[in-house]
Coordinates of C-alpha atoms in Angstrom, one line a residue:
X1 CA 19.4 -57.5 -68.4
X2 CA 20.3 -55.0 -71.3
X3 CA 19.4 -52.3 -68.7
X4 CA 21.6 -53.8 -66.0
X5 CA 24.7 -53.9 -68.4
X6 CA 24.0 -50.5 -69.7
X7 CA 24.1 -48.8 -66.3
X8 CA 27.0 -50.6 -65.1
X9 CA 28.9 -49.6 -68.2
X10 CA 27.6 -46.1 -67.6
X11 CA 28.9 -46.0 -64.2
X12 CA 32.3 -47.4 -64.8
X13 CA 32.9 -44.9 -67.6
X14 CA 31.5 -42.0 -65.9
X15 CA 34.0 -42.5 -62.9
X16 CA 36.8 -42.8 -65.4
X17 CA 36.0 -39.8 -67.4
X18 CA 35.4 -37.8 -63.9
X19 CA 39.1 -38.9 -63.0
X20 CA 40.5 -37.5 -66.0
X21 CA 38.5 -34.6 -66.0
X22 CA 39.7 -33.5 -62.3
X23 CA 42.6 -31.9 -64.4
X24 CA 40.3 -29.0 -64.9
X25 CA 39.4 -28.8 -60.9
X26 CA 43.0 -29.6 -59.4
X27 CA 46.6 -30.6 -60.4
X28 CA 46.6 -33.6 -57.9
X29 CA 50.0 -35.1 -58.0
X30 CA 48.9 -38.6 -58.1
X31 CA 47.0 -38.1 -61.1
X32 CA 49.5 -35.9 -63.0
X33 CA 50.7 -38.8 -65.0
X34 CA 47.0 -39.8 -65.9
X35 CA 46.7 -36.1 -67.3
X36 CA 49.5 -37.0 -69.9
X37 CA 47.5 -39.7 -71.7
X38 CA 44.1 -37.4 -71.9
X39 CA 43.9 -37.9 -75.6
X40 CA 44.7 -41.7 -75.3
X41 CA 42.3 -42.2 -72.8
X42 CA 39.7 -39.9 -74.3
X43 CA 39.9 -42.0 -77.5
X44 CA 39.3 -45.2 -75.3
X45 CA 36.2 -43.2 -73.7
X46 CA 34.9 -42.5 -77.1
X47 CA 35.0 -46.1 -78.1
X48 CA 33.5 -47.0 -74.8
X49 CA 30.7 -44.7 -75.3
X50 CA 30.0 -46.0 -78.5
X51 CA 29.7 -49.8 -77.1
X52 CA 27.1 -48.2 -74.4
X53 CA 25.1 -46.7 -77.3
X54 CA 24.8 -50.1 -79.2
X55 CA 23.5 -51.6 -76.1
X56 CA 21.0 -48.9 -75.6
X57 CA 20.3 -45.5 -77.0
X58 CA 19.5 -43.3 -74.1
X59 CA 20.3 -39.7 -73.5
X60 CA 23.0 -40.6 -70.9
X61 CA 25.0 -42.3 -73.2
X62 CA 25.3 -39.3 -75.6
X63 CA 26.2 -37.3 -72.9
X64 CA 29.1 -39.4 -72.3
X65 CA 30.0 -39.6 -75.8
X66 CA 30.3 -36.0 -76.1
X67 CA 32.3 -35.5 -72.8
X68 CA 34.7 -38.1 -74.4
X69 CA 35.1 -36.1 -77.6
X70 CA 35.8 -33.0 -75.7
X71 CA 38.4 -34.7 -73.8
X72 CA 40.1 -35.9 -77.1
X73 CA 39.6 -32.5 -78.9
X74 CA 40.9 -30.3 -76.2
X75 CA 43.6 -32.6 -75.5
X76 CA 44.8 -32.1 -79.2
X77 CA 44.5 -28.6 -78.7
X78 CA 46.7 -28.5 -75.7
X79 CA 49.4 -30.6 -77.4
X80 CA 49.5 -28.1 -80.2
X81 CA 49.7 -24.8 -77.6
X82 CA 53.3 -24.6 -77.7
X83 CA 53.9 -25.0 -81.2
X84 CA 56.4 -22.5 -82.7
X85 CA 55.9 -20.5 -85.7
X86 CA 57.9 -21.6 -88.6
X87 CA 59.1 -18.1 -89.7
X88 CA 63.0 -19.3 -89.6
X89 CA 62.5 -22.8 -90.9
X90 CA 64.1 -21.9 -94.4
X91 CA 67.3 -20.9 -92.5
X92 CA 70.5 -23.3 -92.4
X93 CA 70.8 -24.7 -89.0
X94 CA 73.1 -23.4 -86.7
X95 CA 73.6 -26.4 -84.7
X96 CA 72.5 -29.9 -83.9
X97 CA 71.5 -31.3 -80.3
X98 CA 70.7 -34.9 -79.3
X99 CA 68.9 -36.0 -76.1
X100 CA 68.6 -39.3 -75.2
X101 CA 67.8 -41.1 -71.7
X102 CA 69.8 -44.4 -72.3
X103 CA 68.4 -46.1 -69.0
X104 CA 70.8 -46.6 -66.3
X105 CA 70.9 -50.4 -66.6
X106 CA 71.5 -50.5 -70.4
X107 CA 75.0 -51.9 -70.1
X108 CA 74.5 -54.6 -73.0
X109 CA 74.1 -51.9 -75.4
X110 CA 76.6 -49.6 -74.3
X111 CA 79.0 -50.1 -77.2
X112 CA 76.3 -49.6 -79.9
X113 CA 75.0 -46.3 -78.2
X114 CA 78.5 -44.8 -78.2
X115 CA 78.7 -45.6 -82.0
X116 CA 75.5 -43.9 -82.6
X117 CA 76.4 -40.8 -80.6
X118 CA 79.7 -40.3 -82.4
X119 CA 77.8 -40.9 -85.8
X120 CA 75.2 -38.7 -84.9
X121 CA 76.8 -35.5 -86.2
X122 CA 75.4 -33.7 -83.3
X123 CA 77.2 -30.6 -81.9
X124 CA 75.8 -31.2 -78.4
X125 CA 74.8 -34.4 -76.8
X126 CA 72.7 -34.7 -73.9
X127 CA 72.7 -38.0 -72.1
X128 CA 70.8 -39.2 -68.9
X129 CA 71.2 -42.0 -66.9
X130 CA 74.7 -42.4 -68.6
X131 CA 76.4 -44.5 -66.2
X132 CA 76.1 -47.6 -68.7
X133 CA 78.6 -45.5 -70.8
X134 CA 81.5 -45.5 -67.9
X135 CA 83.7 -47.9 -70.0
X136 CA 83.3 -45.7 -73.2
X137 CA 84.0 -42.3 -71.9
X138 CA 87.4 -41.9 -73.5
X139 CA 86.1 -42.8 -76.8
X140 CA 83.4 -40.0 -76.5
X141 CA 85.8 -37.6 -75.4
X142 CA 87.7 -37.9 -78.3
X143 CA 84.8 -37.2 -80.8
X144 CA 83.4 -34.6 -78.1
X145 CA 86.4 -32.9 -76.5
X146 CA 84.2 -30.9 -74.1
X147 CA 81.9 -32.3 -71.4
X148 CA 80.1 -32.0 -68.2
X149 CA 79.6 -34.9 -66.0
X150 CA 80.9 -38.3 -65.4
X151 CA 84.3 -36.9 -64.1
X152 CA 84.4 -39.1 -60.6
X153 CA 83.5 -42.7 -62.0
X154 CA 80.3 -44.4 -62.5
X155 CA 78.9 -43.7 -59.3
X156 CA 78.4 -40.2 -60.3
X157 CA 77.8 -40.9 -63.8
X158 CA 74.2 -39.7 -64.4
X159 CA 73.8 -36.8 -66.7
X160 CA 76.6 -36.1 -69.2
X161 CA 76.6 -33.3 -71.6
X162 CA 79.1 -33.6 -74.5
X163 CA 80.1 -30.8 -76.8
X164 CA 82.3 -30.4 -80.0
X165 CA 82.8 -26.7 -79.0
X166 CA 84.3 -25.1 -75.8
X167 CA 81.5 -24.1 -73.1
X168 CA 81.6 -20.5 -72.5
X169 CA 79.9 -21.1 -69.0
X170 CA 78.9 -24.3 -67.2
X171 CA 77.1 -25.5 -63.8
X172 CA 75.7 -28.6 -62.4
X173 CA 72.8 -28.0 -59.7
X174 CA 70.0 -30.1 -58.4
X175 CA 66.3 -29.5 -58.5
X176 CA 64.3 -30.3 -55.6
X177 CA 65.3 -32.6 -52.7
X178 CA 64.9 -36.3 -54.1
X179 CA 68.0 -36.4 -56.4
X180 CA 71.2 -34.3 -57.0
X181 CA 72.9 -33.1 -59.9
X182 CA 70.3 -33.7 -62.7
X183 CA 70.2 -30.1 -63.7
X184 CA 73.1 -28.9 -66.0
X185 CA 73.2 -25.3 -67.4
X186 CA 75.7 -24.4 -70.0
X187 CA 76.7 -22.1 -72.8
X188 CA 78.4 -22.7 -75.9
X189 CA 79.3 -20.2 -78.8
X190 CA 78.4 -21.1 -82.3
X191 CA 79.6 -18.9 -85.1
X192 CA 79.8 -15.8 -82.6
X193 CA 76.3 -16.3 -81.1
X194 CA 76.0 -17.6 -77.4
X195 CA 73.4 -20.4 -77.2
X196 CA 72.3 -21.3 -73.5
X197 CA 71.9 -25.0 -73.0
X198 CA 69.9 -26.5 -70.2
X199 CA 69.4 -30.2 -69.4
X200 CA 67.1 -31.5 -66.9
X201 CA 65.8 -34.9 -65.8
X202 CA 62.5 -34.7 -63.4
X203 CA 61.3 -37.1 -61.4
X204 CA 58.0 -39.1 -62.0
X205 CA 55.1 -37.0 -61.3
X206 CA 53.5 -39.8 -59.1
X207 CA 56.3 -39.9 -56.6
X208 CA 54.6 -37.4 -54.3
X209 CA 54.9 -33.7 -55.0
X210 CA 58.8 -33.8 -55.8
X211 CA 58.2 -33.1 -59.6
X212 CA 56.4 -29.9 -58.5
X213 CA 59.2 -28.7 -56.6
X214 CA 61.9 -29.6 -59.4
X215 CA 59.9 -27.6 -61.6
X216 CA 59.9 -24.6 -59.5
X217 CA 63.8 -24.8 -59.3
X218 CA 64.0 -25.2 -63.0
X219 CA 61.8 -22.4 -63.4
X220 CA 64.0 -20.1 -61.6
X221 CA 67.3 -21.5 -63.2
X222 CA 65.7 -20.9 -66.7
X223 CA 64.2 -17.7 -65.8
X224 CA 67.6 -16.3 -64.8
X225 CA 68.9 -17.1 -68.1
X226 CA 69.0 -14.3 -70.9
X227 CA 69.4 -14.8 -74.6
X228 CA 68.7 -17.8 -77.0
X229 CA 67.9 -21.0 -74.8
X230 CA 67.6 -24.7 -75.4
X231 CA 65.9 -27.0 -72.6
X232 CA 66.2 -30.8 -73.4
X233 CA 65.6 -33.6 -71.4
X234 CA 63.3 -36.3 -69.4
X235 CA 60.5 -34.8 -68.1
X236 CA 58.4 -37.9 -67.5
X237 CA 55.2 -36.0 -68.3
X238 CA 53.5 -34.8 -71.4
X239 CA 53.3 -31.2 -72.3
X240 CA 49.4 -31.3 -71.3
X241 CA 50.1 -32.1 -68.0
X242 CA 49.1 -29.0 -66.0
X243 CA 52.4 -28.5 -64.1
X244 CA 54.4 -28.6 -67.4
X245 CA 51.9 -26.6 -69.0
X246 CA 52.3 -23.7 -66.3
X247 CA 56.1 -24.0 -66.6
X248 CA 56.3 -23.6 -70.6
X249 CA 54.0 -20.9 -70.5
X250 CA 55.8 -19.0 -67.9
X251 CA 59.0 -19.6 -69.7
X252 CA 57.9 -18.9 -73.2
X253 CA 59.2 -22.4 -74.5
X254 CA 58.3 -23.8 -77.7
X255 CA 58.7 -27.0 -79.7
X256 CA 57.5 -28.6 -82.9
X257 CA 54.2 -30.4 -82.9
X258 CA 53.2 -33.1 -82.8
X259 CA 56.4 -34.1 -80.8
X260 CA 57.7 -37.3 -81.5
X261 CA 56.3 -40.1 -79.0
X262 CA 59.2 -41.4 -76.8
X263 CA 57.5 -43.6 -74.1
X264 CA 56.5 -46.5 -73.9
X265 CA 59.2 -47.6 -76.5
X266 CA 57.1 -50.8 -77.6
X267 CA 53.9 -48.4 -78.3
X268 CA 56.0 -46.6 -81.1
X269 CA 53.9 -43.5 -82.5
X270 CA 51.1 -44.6 -80.3
X271 CA 53.0 -43.6 -77.2
X272 CA 53.4 -40.1 -75.7
X273 CA 55.9 -37.5 -75.7
X274 CA 57.7 -37.5 -72.0
X275 CA 61.1 -36.6 -73.4
X276 CA 61.1 -33.0 -74.9
X277 CA 63.6 -30.3 -76.6
X278 CA 62.4 -26.8 -76.2
X279 CA 63.6 -23.5 -77.4
X280 CA 63.2 -20.1 -76.5
X281 CA 63.0 -17.2 -79.1
X282 CA 65.2 -16.1 -80.7
X283 CA 66.1 -19.6 -81.2
X284 CA 64.0 -22.0 -83.2
X285 CA 64.0 -25.7 -84.0
X286 CA 63.8 -26.5 -87.8
X287 CA 63.6 -30.3 -87.2
X288 CA 62.7 -32.6 -84.5
X289 CA 63.0 -36.4 -84.9
X290 CA 62.9 -39.7 -82.9
X291 CA 66.1 -41.7 -83.1
X292 CA 66.0 -44.7 -85.3
X293 CA 66.3 -47.1 -82.6
X294 CA 66.2 -47.0 -78.8
X295 CA 69.0 -49.6 -78.6
X296 CA 67.8 -51.2 -75.4
X297 CA 66.3 -48.1 -73.7
X298 CA 63.0 -47.7 -72.3
X299 CA 62.7 -44.0 -73.8
X300 CA 63.3 -43.1 -77.6
X301 CA 66.0 -40.2 -78.0
X302 CA 65.4 -37.1 -79.7
X303 CA 67.7 -35.3 -82.2
X304 CA 66.9 -31.6 -83.2
X305 CA 68.3 -28.8 -85.7
X306 CA 68.4 -25.1 -84.6
X307 CA 68.4 -21.7 -86.3
X308 CA 68.4 -18.2 -84.8
X309 CA 66.1 -15.7 -85.7
X310 CA 68.7 -12.7 -85.9
X311 CA 66.2 -10.1 -85.6
X312 CA 66.1 -11.0 -82.1
X313 CA 68.6 -10.3 -79.3
X314 CA 71.2 -12.4 -77.7
X315 CA 73.3 -12.4 -74.8
X316 CA 75.4 -14.9 -72.6
X317 CA 73.7 -16.7 -69.8
X318 CA 73.8 -15.0 -66.6

């Protein structure tokens, strides 16, 4: 009986490990979201391997344990791949940015979200699925005189970018073919330095290959911009998802690691980061924190401070 239980558990564990390990062979869109949980699943596999070994100590159980440990260790290494250096962290912040997917059906907490945004002391605020703020826009516009989005009523109120300073340039575009106007490209002058701001809201990775097409369009947009750049928004994927990795490497984007977990909210710090704030040199993050409360959203918001390494070159967006 012990042999039967041992081999049944080994079979199930082998299949599960094989599914996660497919990332090393192919970036299949249906499994892309699974890849984001590699570290979490690896820990589960390690625990399951130890259970298998308590039932019977055979070589195959140890092989499963070693492979599970590899998935965990390599996952952690991948999470740290896009960690920026800290050479500029002793400089005073140039500006602060907040990014928050407030959830499109989160009407109940719209007043609290509005108050939180105004009290945040952020210079720029990137709000996604902003429709619930429809009846608070005038209050927000008093605190943030410059905005992009939500000009034509609630039916077009999705991405809303707020700024305390005027925009040097501004553009609203689409990525892929599934959803429209979820890419905002702007630039703001901070103390004589033009900072390029990009807001993106990507489709869930298991919606066919729509996210891959969106990343291609996003790469073209980001790649056409010169100078210091911030990319923030909801990517619906971790940085260890193969498609996100390729995009970040190509665009030379960095962040602070470990990134704060933003989803699922109920998991707290044990969740994963699918909402991100990235910077491209000569811009550097000096802090990256999760907002104290999700205020009814299924995502946690982020707030970050930035400095400019003035040894680098800057230029306005193309």
